């Protein structure tokens, strides 16, 4: 999953798949706002438990980590997330 972000194996963390899925889903909807519920459904669709109970907070943390790595992701409390066009 880390290779999808252009990271080396040394940067692999347990939540790297979450960041990878988040980034890939936002890239397929560039310029469009994606609600946190829709984004969470796409990110955690393979999780047999349906994802974490605090999904909104987990997505916010993943977004913050991606921003630190240089990705431009906008966040709006009422609209969700997007990569600007």
N, CA, C and O of each residue as an XYZ file, in Angstrom:
340
protein
N       0.819     -1.193      0.000
C       0.000      0.000      0.000
C       0.861      1.254      0.000
O       0.486      2.258     -0.606
N       2.009      1.212      0.670
C       2.858      2.398      0.737
C       3.394      2.783     -0.632
O       3.645      3.961     -0.887
N       3.573      1.812     -1.515
C       4.092      2.143     -2.837
C       3.108      2.985     -3.628
O       3.519      3.712     -4.533
N       1.820      2.910     -3.314
C       0.830      3.733     -4.002
C       0.995      5.209     -3.663
O       0.570      6.076     -4.427
N       1.603      5.492     -2.534
C       1.823      6.865     -2.111
C       3.203      7.362     -2.521
O       3.549      8.516     -2.268
N       3.986      6.502     -3.148
C       5.329      6.888     -3.534
C       6.284      6.878     -2.359
O       7.272      7.613     -2.357
N       6.004      6.056     -1.359
C       6.830      5.997     -0.166
C       7.675      4.741     -0.201
O       7.315      3.767     -0.861
N       8.776      4.753      0.490
C       9.605      3.573      0.614
C       9.057      2.638      1.666
O       8.164      3.010      2.428
N       9.580      1.431      1.714
C       9.116      0.445      2.686
C       9.377      0.905      4.119
O       8.678      0.486      5.041
N      10.372      1.758      4.310
C      10.693      2.233      5.658
C       9.585      3.106      6.228
O       9.485      3.256      7.446
N       8.748      3.686      5.364
C       7.669      4.570      5.810
C       6.370      3.811      6.062
O       5.361      4.420      6.419
N       6.378      2.500      5.882
C       5.162      1.717      6.021
C       4.685      1.751      7.457
O       5.447      1.444      8.373
N       3.441      2.118      7.660
C       2.844      2.142      8.983
C       1.555      1.336      8.931
O       1.047      1.075      7.841
N       1.011      0.933     10.073
C      -0.224      0.145     10.057
C      -1.390      0.851      9.376
O      -2.270      0.187      8.828
N      -1.417      2.190      9.399
C      -2.542      2.898      8.791
C      -2.250      3.340      7.359
O      -3.051      4.068      6.772
N      -1.130      2.921      6.788
C      -0.824      3.292      5.404
C      -1.892      2.813      4.429
O      -2.179      3.536      3.475
N      -2.506      1.624      4.609
C      -3.587      1.237      3.704
C      -4.771      2.196      3.764
O      -5.407      2.455      2.742
N      -5.073      2.720      4.934
C      -6.163      3.688      5.067
C      -5.839      4.945      4.266
O      -6.689      5.458      3.539
N      -4.622      5.434      4.399
C      -4.209      6.623      3.657
C      -4.225      6.350      2.152
O      -4.642      7.202      1.368
N      -3.779      5.178      1.758
C      -3.733      4.819      0.348
C      -5.146      4.764     -0.240
O      -5.398      5.328     -1.304
N      -6.061      4.090      0.449
C      -7.446      4.003     -0.027
C      -8.101      5.388     -0.067
O      -8.834      5.711     -1.002
N      -7.832      6.186      0.945
C      -8.396      7.534      0.994
C      -7.916      8.361     -0.188
O      -8.711      9.009     -0.869
N      -6.621      8.334     -0.425
C      -6.048      9.106     -1.512
C      -6.561      8.619     -2.868
O      -6.896      9.432     -3.730
N      -6.624      7.313     -3.063
C      -7.118      6.776     -4.326
C      -8.574      7.143     -4.574
O      -8.948      7.467     -5.701
N      -9.395      7.095     -3.535
C     -10.814      7.453     -3.707
C     -10.963      8.945     -4.020
O     -11.755      9.324     -4.882
N     -10.209      9.780     -3.327
C     -10.292     11.215     -3.601
C      -9.761     11.537     -4.999
O     -10.263     12.451     -5.653
N      -8.759     10.802     -5.456
C      -8.219     11.035     -6.801
C      -9.230     10.692     -7.886
O      -9.202     11.289     -8.962
N     -10.110      9.752     -7.626
C     -11.140      9.422     -8.619
C     -12.264     10.449     -8.634
O     -13.107     10.437     -9.531
N     -12.279     11.334     -7.649
C     -13.311     12.382     -7.559
C     -12.660     13.768     -7.436
O     -13.120     14.599     -6.653
N     -11.608     14.014     -8.195
C     -10.886     15.292     -8.091
C     -11.838     16.459     -8.346
O     -12.608     16.461     -9.307
N     -11.764     17.438     -7.466
C     -12.581     18.642     -7.583
C     -13.963     18.518     -6.963
O     -14.663     19.520     -6.822
N     -14.372     17.306     -6.587
C     -15.700     17.088     -6.006
C     -15.567     16.811     -4.511
O     -14.631     16.148     -4.064
N     -16.508     17.322     -3.766
C     -16.527     17.052     -2.337
C     -17.039     15.640     -2.107
O     -18.026     15.229     -2.717
N     -16.383     14.901     -1.238
C     -16.783     13.547     -0.872
C     -17.067     13.565      0.626
O     -16.194     13.902      1.426
N     -18.295     13.200      1.002
C     -18.652     13.227      2.422
C     -17.806     12.218      3.185
O     -17.305     11.252      2.610
N     -17.653     12.448      4.466
C     -16.845     11.529      5.267
C     -17.498     10.158      5.335
O     -16.799      9.154      5.473
N     -18.821     10.091      5.240
C     -19.501      8.793      5.255
C     -19.191      8.002      3.985
O     -18.896      6.809      4.045
N     -19.260      8.677      2.832
C     -18.935      8.010      1.567
C     -17.465      7.620      1.513
O     -17.119      6.529      1.061
N     -16.610      8.512      1.975
C     -15.180      8.229      1.979
C     -14.868      7.070      2.935
O     -14.080      6.184      2.604
N     -15.477      7.081      4.097
C     -15.282      5.990      5.047
C     -15.773      4.664      4.503
O     -15.149      3.628      4.730
N     -16.888      4.687      3.786
C     -17.393      3.460      3.170
C     -16.434      2.907      2.140
O     -16.259      1.693      2.037
N     -15.805      3.801      1.368
C     -14.840      3.367      0.358
C     -13.542      2.886      0.999
O     -12.952      1.902      0.552
N     -13.105      3.570      2.030
C     -11.834      3.235      2.679
C     -11.940      1.926      3.452
O     -11.026      1.102      3.405
N     -13.035      1.730      4.153
C     -13.172      0.570      5.024
C     -14.093     -0.509      4.455
O     -14.594     -1.341      5.210
N     -14.325     -0.515      3.145
C     -15.247     -1.491      2.554
C     -14.765     -2.927      2.735
O     -15.590     -3.839      2.793
N     -13.472     -3.152      2.826
C     -12.947     -4.500      2.994
C     -12.855     -4.958      4.432
O     -12.478     -6.099      4.699
N     -13.194     -4.082      5.358
C     -13.111     -4.417      6.781
C     -14.356     -5.213      7.183
O     -15.472     -4.713      7.046
N     -14.182     -6.437      7.674
C     -15.358     -7.237      8.052
C     -16.179     -6.619      9.176
O     -17.364     -6.923      9.314
N     -15.562     -5.753      9.984
C     -16.286     -5.075     11.060
C     -16.912     -3.764     10.610
O     -17.630     -3.126     11.380
N     -16.647     -3.354      9.372
C     -17.214     -2.114      8.857
C     -16.405     -0.878      9.184
O     -16.843      0.238      8.903
N     -15.245     -1.051      9.765
C     -14.403      0.092     10.088
C     -14.470      0.448     11.557
O     -15.211     -0.172     12.321
N     -13.697      1.446     11.956
C     -13.654      1.836     13.369
C     -14.918      2.581     13.792
O     -15.621      3.160     12.963
N     -15.188      2.556     15.076
C     -16.348      3.274     15.598
C     -16.181      4.780     15.447
O     -17.160      5.499     15.250
N     -14.953      5.255     15.538
C     -14.662      6.681     15.398
C     -14.101      6.972     13.998
O     -13.036      7.574     13.857
N     -14.836      6.534     12.971
C     -14.374      6.634     11.596
C     -14.052      8.069     11.190
O     -13.065      8.315     10.497
N     -14.870      8.997     11.615
C     -14.648     10.398     11.238
C     -13.296     10.894     11.745
O     -12.577     11.586     11.025
N     -12.953     10.543     12.974
C     -11.664     10.948     13.543
C     -10.516     10.243     12.833
O      -9.473     10.850     12.591
N     -10.696      8.972     12.497
C      -9.646      8.225     11.799
C      -9.385      8.819     10.417
O      -8.234      8.897      9.988
N     -10.433      9.235      9.720
C     -10.257      9.876      8.413
C      -9.551     11.223      8.559
O      -8.719     11.581      7.725
N      -9.876     11.961      9.602
C      -9.211     13.248      9.838
C      -7.721     13.054     10.094
O      -6.899     13.836      9.617
N      -7.379     12.020     10.840
C      -5.968     11.730     11.113
C      -5.249     11.318      9.838
O      -4.130     11.764      9.583
N      -5.885     10.467      9.034
C      -5.282     10.048      7.767
C      -5.078     11.248      6.849
O      -4.050     11.351      6.180
N      -6.049     12.151      6.815
C      -5.928     13.372      6.004
C      -4.756     14.213      6.483
O      -3.978     14.720      5.675
N      -4.629     14.359      7.777
C      -3.526     15.141      8.348
C      -2.170     14.540      7.976
O      -1.232     15.266      7.648
N      -2.076     13.224      8.027
C      -0.817     12.555      7.678
C      -0.497     12.720      6.201
O       0.664     12.898      5.831
N      -1.514     12.663      5.359
C      -1.285     12.867      3.925
C      -0.856     14.304      3.641
O       0.013     14.543      2.802
N      -1.459     15.249      4.334
C      -1.062     16.657      4.163
C       0.395     16.874      4.568
O       1.124     17.618      3.911
N       0.809     16.228      5.642
C       2.209     16.342      6.080
C       3.174     15.809      5.023
O       4.320     16.250      4.931
N       2.699     14.866      4.238
C       3.536     14.295      3.175
C       3.468     15.122      1.891
O       4.104     14.772      0.897
N       2.712     16.203      1.903
C       2.688     17.112      0.769
C       1.468     17.035     -0.121
O       1.390     17.767     -1.108
N       0.505     16.171      0.192
C      -0.709     16.089     -0.615
C      -1.646     17.240     -0.243
O      -1.786     17.588      0.929
N      -2.272     17.814     -1.244
C      -3.211     18.917     -1.016
C      -4.608     18.322     -0.930
O      -5.170     17.873     -1.928
N      -5.151     18.326      0.268
C      -6.499     17.819      0.506
C      -7.239     18.873      1.312
O      -6.788     19.294      2.377
N      -8.381     19.289      0.788
C      -9.210     20.255      1.502
C     -10.221     19.501      2.352
O     -10.702     18.432      1.978
N     -10.527     20.077      3.496
C     -11.486     19.467      4.417
C     -12.496     20.516      4.829
O     -12.131     21.634      5.193
N     -13.752     20.158      4.770
C     -14.831     21.032      5.207
C     -15.719     20.235      6.149
O     -16.093     19.102      5.846
N     -16.051     20.816      7.274
C     -16.860     20.103      8.256
C     -18.203     19.675      7.666
O     -18.677     18.572      7.942
N     -18.812     20.531      6.862
C     -20.145     20.219      6.330
C     -20.096     19.465      5.008
O     -21.043     18.747      4.687
N     -19.023     19.605      4.231
C     -18.979     18.986      2.897
C     -18.169     17.700      2.843
O     -18.531     16.779      2.112
N     -17.093     17.620      3.592
C     -16.246     16.427      3.567
C     -14.838     16.758      3.128
O     -14.231     17.709      3.621
N     -14.319     15.972      2.202
C     -12.940     16.091      1.741
C     -12.908     16.202      0.226
O     -13.824     15.749     -0.461
N     -11.836     16.813     -0.291
C     -11.631     16.836     -1.741
C     -10.190     17.203     -2.048
O      -9.490     17.837     -1.258
N      -9.784     16.774     -3.236
C      -8.523     17.237     -3.823
C      -8.944     18.302     -4.818
O      -9.705     18.008     -5.740
N      -8.471     19.537     -4.658
C      -8.918     20.598     -5.561
C      -8.460     20.342     -6.992
O      -7.393     19.782     -7.243
N      -9.308     20.773     -7.916
C      -9.011     20.586     -9.353
C      -7.945     21.563     -9.811
O      -7.565     21.558    -10.982
